[in-house]
Amino acid sequence: MKTPVRAALFAILLALLPTSLLADAAKGHDAAFLVRTPQHIKAAIKTGRETRAGHGFQTNRIAIVVCGKGVNALRKESELAPVLRKAMSEKVDIKACGMSLDNQKLRPAALLDGIKVVPNGLTEMLRLQAAGYLTVDL
C-alpha cells in the first residue's frame, strides 16, 4: 500500500474514533506501585519519572505504597532520604503501610515529613485500583 493511501486510511480511522478515547489517551493514566524493598522504591521512582516524561507511556498521578521491611527505608536518617524527598517534591505520593510500621516497631514520627501512613498497604492498593489507578506489584 502506498504512503498517501496509508495516510488517508489513518486519517479516516482517527476521525471515526470517539473524541473521548483520544482525550483519555492524551491525558495519561494514574499509576500506583506496591513495593517492599529499597531497590523497588528506587525502581518505582525512576519508572514514575520516565512515564511522566512520556517515555513509552504517559502517567499523571503516581503513588508508591511501601510495605514490609521496606518501610525502614522511609526513615528520616535513611540513605534513601534524599531520593524520597526529591520524588515527593515532584508530586510522587509516598505511603507507608501502618501494619508494616507496627511490625517493624517504627513510629510515624520517625518517617520523613510528607510520607502518608495508611492503615493497610494492601487495602490502599485496592482503593487506588477502584479509583482507576493502574497498579504494579514489585
Short mmCIF file of N, CA and C in Angstrom, two decimals:
data_model
loop_
_atom_site.label_atom_id
_atom_site.label_comp_id
_atom_site.label_asym_id
_atom_site.label_seq_id
_atom_site.Cartn_x
_atom_site.Cartn_y
_atom_site.Cartn_z
N MET A 1 0.85 -1.17 0.00
CA MET A 1 0.00 0.00 0.00
C MET A 1 0.89 1.23 0.00
N LYS A 2 0.57 2.18 -0.84
CA LYS A 2 1.40 3.37 -0.96
C LYS A 2 1.19 4.31 0.23
N THR A 3 2.18 5.12 0.51
CA THR A 3 2.17 6.01 1.68
C THR A 3 0.97 6.96 1.69
N PRO A 4 0.60 7.64 0.58
CA PRO A 4 -0.56 8.54 0.65
C PRO A 4 -1.85 7.80 1.00
N VAL A 5 -2.00 6.57 0.52
CA VAL A 5 -3.20 5.79 0.83
C VAL A 5 -3.21 5.42 2.31
N ARG A 6 -2.05 5.04 2.86
CA ARG A 6 -1.95 4.72 4.28
C ARG A 6 -2.32 5.93 5.13
N ALA A 7 -1.78 7.07 4.75
CA ALA A 7 -2.06 8.29 5.50
C ALA A 7 -3.55 8.62 5.46
N ALA A 8 -4.18 8.44 4.32
CA ALA A 8 -5.61 8.72 4.21
C ALA A 8 -6.42 7.75 5.07
N LEU A 9 -6.05 6.46 5.05
CA LEU A 9 -6.75 5.49 5.88
C LEU A 9 -6.58 5.79 7.36
N PHE A 10 -5.38 6.19 7.75
CA PHE A 10 -5.12 6.54 9.14
C PHE A 10 -5.98 7.73 9.55
N ALA A 11 -6.07 8.73 8.70
CA ALA A 11 -6.87 9.92 8.99
C ALA A 11 -8.35 9.55 9.13
N ILE A 12 -8.83 8.64 8.30
CA ILE A 12 -10.23 8.21 8.37
C ILE A 12 -10.48 7.47 9.68
N LEU A 13 -9.54 6.58 10.05
CA LEU A 13 -9.69 5.85 11.31
C LEU A 13 -9.68 6.78 12.51
N LEU A 14 -8.81 7.77 12.50
CA LEU A 14 -8.79 8.75 13.59
C LEU A 14 -10.10 9.51 13.69
N ALA A 15 -10.65 9.87 12.53
CA ALA A 15 -11.90 10.61 12.52
C ALA A 15 -13.05 9.76 13.06
N LEU A 16 -12.97 8.45 12.92
CA LEU A 16 -14.03 7.56 13.39
C LEU A 16 -13.95 7.27 14.89
N LEU A 17 -12.77 7.47 15.49
CA LEU A 17 -12.62 7.21 16.92
C LEU A 17 -13.38 8.26 17.73
N PRO A 18 -14.04 7.84 18.78
CA PRO A 18 -14.70 8.83 19.64
C PRO A 18 -13.66 9.78 20.23
N THR A 19 -13.99 11.05 20.28
CA THR A 19 -13.03 12.03 20.79
C THR A 19 -12.70 11.77 22.25
N SER A 20 -13.59 11.16 23.01
CA SER A 20 -13.29 10.87 24.42
C SER A 20 -12.13 9.88 24.53
N LEU A 21 -12.04 8.92 23.60
CA LEU A 21 -10.92 7.97 23.63
C LEU A 21 -9.61 8.68 23.35
N LEU A 22 -9.62 9.58 22.39
CA LEU A 22 -8.40 10.32 22.07
C LEU A 22 -8.00 11.21 23.24
N ALA A 23 -8.96 11.84 23.87
CA ALA A 23 -8.66 12.70 25.01
C ALA A 23 -8.09 11.89 26.16
N ASP A 24 -8.67 10.71 26.44
CA ASP A 24 -8.16 9.86 27.51
C ASP A 24 -6.74 9.41 27.25
N ALA A 25 -6.43 9.05 26.00
CA ALA A 25 -5.08 8.61 25.66
C ALA A 25 -4.08 9.75 25.83
N ALA A 26 -4.49 10.96 25.50
CA ALA A 26 -3.58 12.10 25.59
C ALA A 26 -3.32 12.51 27.03
N LYS A 27 -4.30 12.34 27.92
CA LYS A 27 -4.12 12.84 29.28
C LYS A 27 -3.32 11.89 30.17
N GLY A 28 -3.16 10.65 29.78
CA GLY A 28 -2.36 9.72 30.57
C GLY A 28 -3.18 9.01 31.63
N HIS A 29 -2.49 8.26 32.46
CA HIS A 29 -3.11 7.43 33.49
C HIS A 29 -2.49 7.75 34.84
N ASP A 30 -3.16 7.33 35.88
CA ASP A 30 -2.60 7.37 37.22
C ASP A 30 -2.00 5.98 37.49
N ALA A 31 -0.89 5.93 38.22
CA ALA A 31 -0.22 4.66 38.47
C ALA A 31 0.16 4.54 39.94
N ALA A 32 0.06 3.31 40.45
CA ALA A 32 0.45 3.03 41.83
C ALA A 32 1.36 1.80 41.85
N PHE A 33 2.39 1.87 42.67
CA PHE A 33 3.36 0.78 42.80
C PHE A 33 3.34 0.28 44.24
N LEU A 34 3.21 -1.02 44.42
CA LEU A 34 3.33 -1.65 45.73
C LEU A 34 4.75 -2.20 45.81
N VAL A 35 5.52 -1.72 46.80
CA VAL A 35 6.93 -2.11 46.90
C VAL A 35 7.25 -2.59 48.31
N ARG A 36 8.30 -3.42 48.39
CA ARG A 36 8.68 -4.00 49.68
C ARG A 36 10.17 -3.87 50.00
N THR A 37 10.97 -3.36 49.07
CA THR A 37 12.41 -3.23 49.30
C THR A 37 12.89 -1.85 48.85
N PRO A 38 14.03 -1.41 49.38
CA PRO A 38 14.59 -0.13 48.94
C PRO A 38 14.87 -0.10 47.43
N GLN A 39 15.35 -1.22 46.87
CA GLN A 39 15.61 -1.25 45.42
C GLN A 39 14.33 -1.04 44.63
N HIS A 40 13.24 -1.62 45.10
CA HIS A 40 11.97 -1.46 44.40
C HIS A 40 11.43 -0.04 44.55
N ILE A 41 11.72 0.61 45.69
CA ILE A 41 11.32 2.01 45.85
C ILE A 41 12.02 2.84 44.79
N LYS A 42 13.34 2.64 44.65
CA LYS A 42 14.10 3.39 43.63
C LYS A 42 13.59 3.10 42.23
N ALA A 43 13.28 1.83 41.94
CA ALA A 43 12.78 1.46 40.62
C ALA A 43 11.43 2.12 40.34
N ALA A 44 10.56 2.17 41.34
CA ALA A 44 9.25 2.80 41.16
C ALA A 44 9.39 4.29 40.91
N ILE A 45 10.29 4.94 41.64
CA ILE A 45 10.51 6.38 41.43
C ILE A 45 11.05 6.63 40.03
N LYS A 46 12.03 5.84 39.60
CA LYS A 46 12.60 6.00 38.26
C LYS A 46 11.54 5.76 37.19
N THR A 47 10.74 4.72 37.35
CA THR A 47 9.69 4.42 36.38
C THR A 47 8.68 5.56 36.33
N GLY A 48 8.32 6.08 37.49
CA GLY A 48 7.39 7.22 37.53
C GLY A 48 7.92 8.42 36.78
N ARG A 49 9.20 8.73 36.97
CA ARG A 49 9.80 9.87 36.25
C ARG A 49 9.77 9.64 34.74
N GLU A 50 10.13 8.43 34.33
CA GLU A 50 10.17 8.13 32.90
C GLU A 50 8.78 8.21 32.27
N THR A 51 7.78 7.68 32.97
CA THR A 51 6.43 7.71 32.39
C THR A 51 5.85 9.12 32.41
N ARG A 52 6.19 9.91 33.41
CA ARG A 52 5.73 11.31 33.41
C ARG A 52 6.33 12.08 32.25
N ALA A 53 7.52 11.69 31.85
CA ALA A 53 8.18 12.35 30.72
C ALA A 53 7.65 11.82 29.39
N GLY A 54 6.74 10.84 29.45
CA GLY A 54 6.13 10.31 28.23
C GLY A 54 6.98 9.28 27.51
N HIS A 55 7.90 8.65 28.20
CA HIS A 55 8.75 7.64 27.58
C HIS A 55 7.99 6.32 27.49
N GLY A 56 7.28 6.14 26.40
CA GLY A 56 6.58 4.89 26.16
C GLY A 56 5.19 4.79 26.76
N PHE A 57 4.91 5.59 27.78
CA PHE A 57 3.63 5.52 28.46
C PHE A 57 3.48 6.79 29.26
N GLN A 58 2.31 7.37 29.30
CA GLN A 58 2.12 8.65 29.98
C GLN A 58 1.36 8.46 31.30
N THR A 59 1.94 8.96 32.40
CA THR A 59 1.24 8.93 33.68
C THR A 59 1.04 10.35 34.20
N ASN A 60 0.06 10.47 35.05
CA ASN A 60 -0.21 11.74 35.74
C ASN A 60 0.16 11.58 37.21
N ARG A 61 -0.79 11.14 38.01
CA ARG A 61 -0.53 10.94 39.44
C ARG A 61 0.20 9.62 39.65
N ILE A 62 1.17 9.66 40.58
CA ILE A 62 1.94 8.46 40.90
C ILE A 62 1.92 8.27 42.41
N ALA A 63 1.57 7.05 42.83
CA ALA A 63 1.59 6.69 44.25
C ALA A 63 2.51 5.49 44.43
N ILE A 64 3.29 5.54 45.50
CA ILE A 64 4.14 4.41 45.87
C ILE A 64 3.73 3.99 47.28
N VAL A 65 3.26 2.75 47.41
CA VAL A 65 2.84 2.22 48.70
C VAL A 65 3.92 1.24 49.15
N VAL A 66 4.51 1.53 50.31
CA VAL A 66 5.63 0.74 50.82
C VAL A 66 5.15 -0.15 51.97
N CYS A 67 5.41 -1.44 51.82
CA CYS A 67 5.01 -2.43 52.83
C CYS A 67 6.22 -3.24 53.29
N GLY A 68 6.00 -4.08 54.29
CA GLY A 68 7.04 -4.98 54.77
C GLY A 68 8.25 -4.23 55.31
N LYS A 69 9.40 -4.88 55.21
CA LYS A 69 10.64 -4.29 55.73
C LYS A 69 11.05 -3.03 54.97
N GLY A 70 10.46 -2.83 53.80
CA GLY A 70 10.76 -1.64 53.01
C GLY A 70 10.45 -0.34 53.72
N VAL A 71 9.54 -0.38 54.72
CA VAL A 71 9.20 0.86 55.43
C VAL A 71 10.41 1.43 56.17
N ASN A 72 11.40 0.60 56.48
CA ASN A 72 12.62 1.11 57.14
C ASN A 72 13.35 2.12 56.27
N ALA A 73 13.22 2.01 54.96
CA ALA A 73 13.88 2.95 54.05
C ALA A 73 13.20 4.32 54.05
N LEU A 74 12.06 4.44 54.71
CA LEU A 74 11.32 5.71 54.75
C LEU A 74 11.71 6.57 55.96
N ARG A 75 12.63 6.07 56.78
CA ARG A 75 13.05 6.81 57.97
C ARG A 75 13.81 8.08 57.58
N LYS A 76 13.76 9.06 58.47
CA LYS A 76 14.43 10.35 58.23
C LYS A 76 15.92 10.19 57.97
N GLU A 77 16.56 9.23 58.66
CA GLU A 77 18.01 9.06 58.52
C GLU A 77 18.40 8.01 57.47
N SER A 78 17.43 7.53 56.72
CA SER A 78 17.70 6.51 55.70
C SER A 78 18.60 7.06 54.60
N GLU A 79 19.40 6.18 54.01
CA GLU A 79 20.23 6.63 52.88
C GLU A 79 19.39 6.97 51.65
N LEU A 80 18.14 6.52 51.63
CA LEU A 80 17.23 6.86 50.53
C LEU A 80 16.53 8.21 50.74
N ALA A 81 16.72 8.82 51.91
CA ALA A 81 16.01 10.06 52.25
C ALA A 81 16.11 11.13 51.16
N PRO A 82 17.31 11.42 50.61
CA PRO A 82 17.38 12.46 49.57
C PRO A 82 16.57 12.10 48.31
N VAL A 83 16.59 10.84 47.94
CA VAL A 83 15.84 10.38 46.76
C VAL A 83 14.35 10.52 47.01
N LEU A 84 13.92 10.15 48.21
CA LEU A 84 12.50 10.25 48.56
C LEU A 84 12.03 11.70 48.61
N ARG A 85 12.85 12.57 49.20
CA ARG A 85 12.49 14.00 49.26
C ARG A 85 12.33 14.57 47.85
N LYS A 86 13.25 14.23 46.97
CA LYS A 86 13.17 14.73 45.60
C LYS A 86 11.90 14.20 44.91
N ALA A 87 11.60 12.93 45.10
CA ALA A 87 10.39 12.35 44.49
C ALA A 87 9.14 13.05 45.01
N MET A 88 9.09 13.29 46.32
CA MET A 88 7.91 13.96 46.88
C MET A 88 7.80 15.40 46.37
N SER A 89 8.95 16.05 46.13
CA SER A 89 8.91 17.41 45.58
C SER A 89 8.40 17.40 44.14
N GLU A 90 8.50 16.24 43.48
CA GLU A 90 7.98 16.07 42.13
C GLU A 90 6.55 15.53 42.14
N LYS A 91 5.90 15.62 43.28
CA LYS A 91 4.49 15.22 43.45
C LYS A 91 4.25 13.71 43.36
N VAL A 92 5.24 12.92 43.78
CA VAL A 92 5.04 11.48 43.92
C VAL A 92 4.50 11.27 45.33
N ASP A 93 3.37 10.59 45.44
CA ASP A 93 2.70 10.35 46.71
C ASP A 93 3.27 9.06 47.31
N ILE A 94 4.00 9.18 48.41
CA ILE A 94 4.61 8.01 49.04
C ILE A 94 3.84 7.70 50.32
N LYS A 95 3.41 6.43 50.43
CA LYS A 95 2.59 5.99 51.54
C LYS A 95 3.24 4.80 52.23
N ALA A 96 3.17 4.80 53.54
CA ALA A 96 3.72 3.70 54.35
C ALA A 96 2.56 2.88 54.90
N CYS A 97 2.71 1.58 54.87
CA CYS A 97 1.71 0.67 55.44
C CYS A 97 1.81 0.71 56.96
N GLY A 98 0.71 1.07 57.61
CA GLY A 98 0.69 1.15 59.07
C GLY A 98 0.95 -0.19 59.75
N MET A 99 0.42 -1.27 59.17
CA MET A 99 0.67 -2.60 59.75
C MET A 99 2.16 -2.93 59.70
N SER A 100 2.81 -2.57 58.59
CA SER A 100 4.25 -2.83 58.46
C SER A 100 5.04 -1.98 59.45
N LEU A 101 4.61 -0.74 59.65
CA LEU A 101 5.28 0.10 60.65
C LEU A 101 5.19 -0.56 62.03
N ASP A 102 4.02 -1.06 62.38
CA ASP A 102 3.85 -1.75 63.67
C ASP A 102 4.76 -2.97 63.75
N ASN A 103 4.80 -3.78 62.69
CA ASN A 103 5.63 -4.99 62.68
C ASN A 103 7.11 -4.67 62.81
N GLN A 104 7.53 -3.54 62.23
CA GLN A 104 8.94 -3.15 62.27
C GLN A 104 9.25 -2.26 63.48
N LYS A 105 8.23 -2.04 64.31
CA LYS A 105 8.36 -1.22 65.52
C LYS A 105 8.85 0.20 65.19
N LEU A 106 8.27 0.75 64.13
CA LEU A 106 8.58 2.13 63.71
C LEU A 106 7.39 3.02 64.02
N ARG A 107 7.66 4.20 64.50
CA ARG A 107 6.60 5.18 64.74
C ARG A 107 6.51 6.10 63.53
N PRO A 108 5.32 6.57 63.22
CA PRO A 108 5.17 7.50 62.09
C PRO A 108 6.08 8.74 62.22
N ALA A 109 6.36 9.17 63.44
CA ALA A 109 7.23 10.34 63.65
C ALA A 109 8.65 10.10 63.16
N ALA A 110 9.05 8.83 63.01
CA ALA A 110 10.41 8.51 62.55
C ALA A 110 10.54 8.62 61.03
N LEU A 111 9.40 8.76 60.35
CA LEU A 111 9.41 8.82 58.88
C LEU A 111 9.69 10.23 58.38
N LEU A 112 10.15 10.30 57.16
CA LEU A 112 10.36 11.59 56.51
C LEU A 112 9.06 12.38 56.49
N ASP A 113 9.16 13.69 56.62
CA ASP A 113 7.98 14.54 56.51
C ASP A 113 7.40 14.39 55.11
N GLY A 114 6.08 14.31 55.05
CA GLY A 114 5.40 14.20 53.76
C GLY A 114 4.98 12.79 53.40
N ILE A 115 5.48 11.81 54.12
CA ILE A 115 5.06 10.43 53.86
C ILE A 115 3.75 10.18 54.60
N LYS A 116 2.78 9.68 53.89
CA LYS A 116 1.47 9.42 54.48
C LYS A 116 1.44 7.99 55.00
N VAL A 117 0.82 7.80 56.15
CA VAL A 117 0.66 6.46 56.71
C VAL A 117 -0.78 6.02 56.46
N VAL A 118 -0.92 4.85 55.85
CA VAL A 118 -2.24 4.26 55.62
C VAL A 118 -2.37 3.05 56.53
N PRO A 119 -3.57 2.72 56.99
CA PRO A 119 -3.70 1.59 57.92
C PRO A 119 -3.18 0.27 57.37
N ASN A 120 -3.44 0.00 56.09
CA ASN A 120 -3.08 -1.27 55.48
C ASN A 120 -2.68 -1.00 54.02
N GLY A 121 -1.46 -1.33 53.66
CA GLY A 121 -0.97 -1.05 52.31
C GLY A 121 -1.72 -1.81 51.23
N LEU A 122 -2.13 -3.03 51.52
CA LEU A 122 -2.84 -3.82 50.52
C LEU A 122 -4.23 -3.26 50.24
N THR A 123 -4.93 -2.86 51.30
CA THR A 123 -6.25 -2.26 51.06
C THR A 123 -6.11 -0.90 50.39
N GLU A 124 -5.01 -0.22 50.64
CA GLU A 124 -4.77 1.06 49.94
C GLU A 124 -4.60 0.82 48.44
N MET A 125 -3.89 -0.25 48.09
CA MET A 125 -3.74 -0.58 46.66
C MET A 125 -5.09 -0.93 46.04
N LEU A 126 -5.92 -1.66 46.75
CA LEU A 126 -7.26 -1.97 46.25
C LEU A 126 -8.07 -0.68 46.06
N ARG A 127 -7.96 0.24 47.01
CA ARG A 127 -8.66 1.52 46.90
C ARG A 127 -8.19 2.29 45.67
N LEU A 128 -6.88 2.31 45.45
CA LEU A 128 -6.33 3.02 44.29
C LEU A 128 -6.80 2.36 42.99
N GLN A 129 -6.82 1.03 42.95
CA GLN A 129 -7.33 0.33 41.76
C GLN A 129 -8.78 0.72 41.50
N ALA A 130 -9.59 0.74 42.53
CA ALA A 130 -11.00 1.09 42.39
C ALA A 130 -11.16 2.53 41.93
N ALA A 131 -10.17 3.38 42.25
CA ALA A 131 -10.21 4.79 41.84
C ALA A 131 -9.67 4.98 40.42
N GLY A 132 -9.29 3.87 39.76
CA GLY A 132 -8.84 3.95 38.38
C GLY A 132 -7.34 3.93 38.16
N TYR A 133 -6.57 3.79 39.21
CA TYR A 133 -5.11 3.71 39.05
C TYR A 133 -4.74 2.38 38.41
N LEU A 134 -3.73 2.41 37.56
CA LEU A 134 -3.08 1.20 37.09
C LEU A 134 -2.09 0.82 38.18
N THR A 135 -2.03 -0.46 38.54
CA THR A 135 -1.19 -0.85 39.66
C THR A 135 -0.15 -1.89 39.26
N VAL A 136 1.01 -1.78 39.94
CA VAL A 136 2.12 -2.70 39.72
C VAL A 136 2.60 -3.16 41.08
N ASP A 137 2.78 -4.45 41.24
CA ASP A 137 3.28 -5.03 42.49
C ASP A 137 4.69 -5.52 42.23
N LEU A 138 5.67 -4.88 42.88
CA LEU A 138 7.07 -5.30 42.71
C LEU A 138 7.50 -6.19 43.86
#
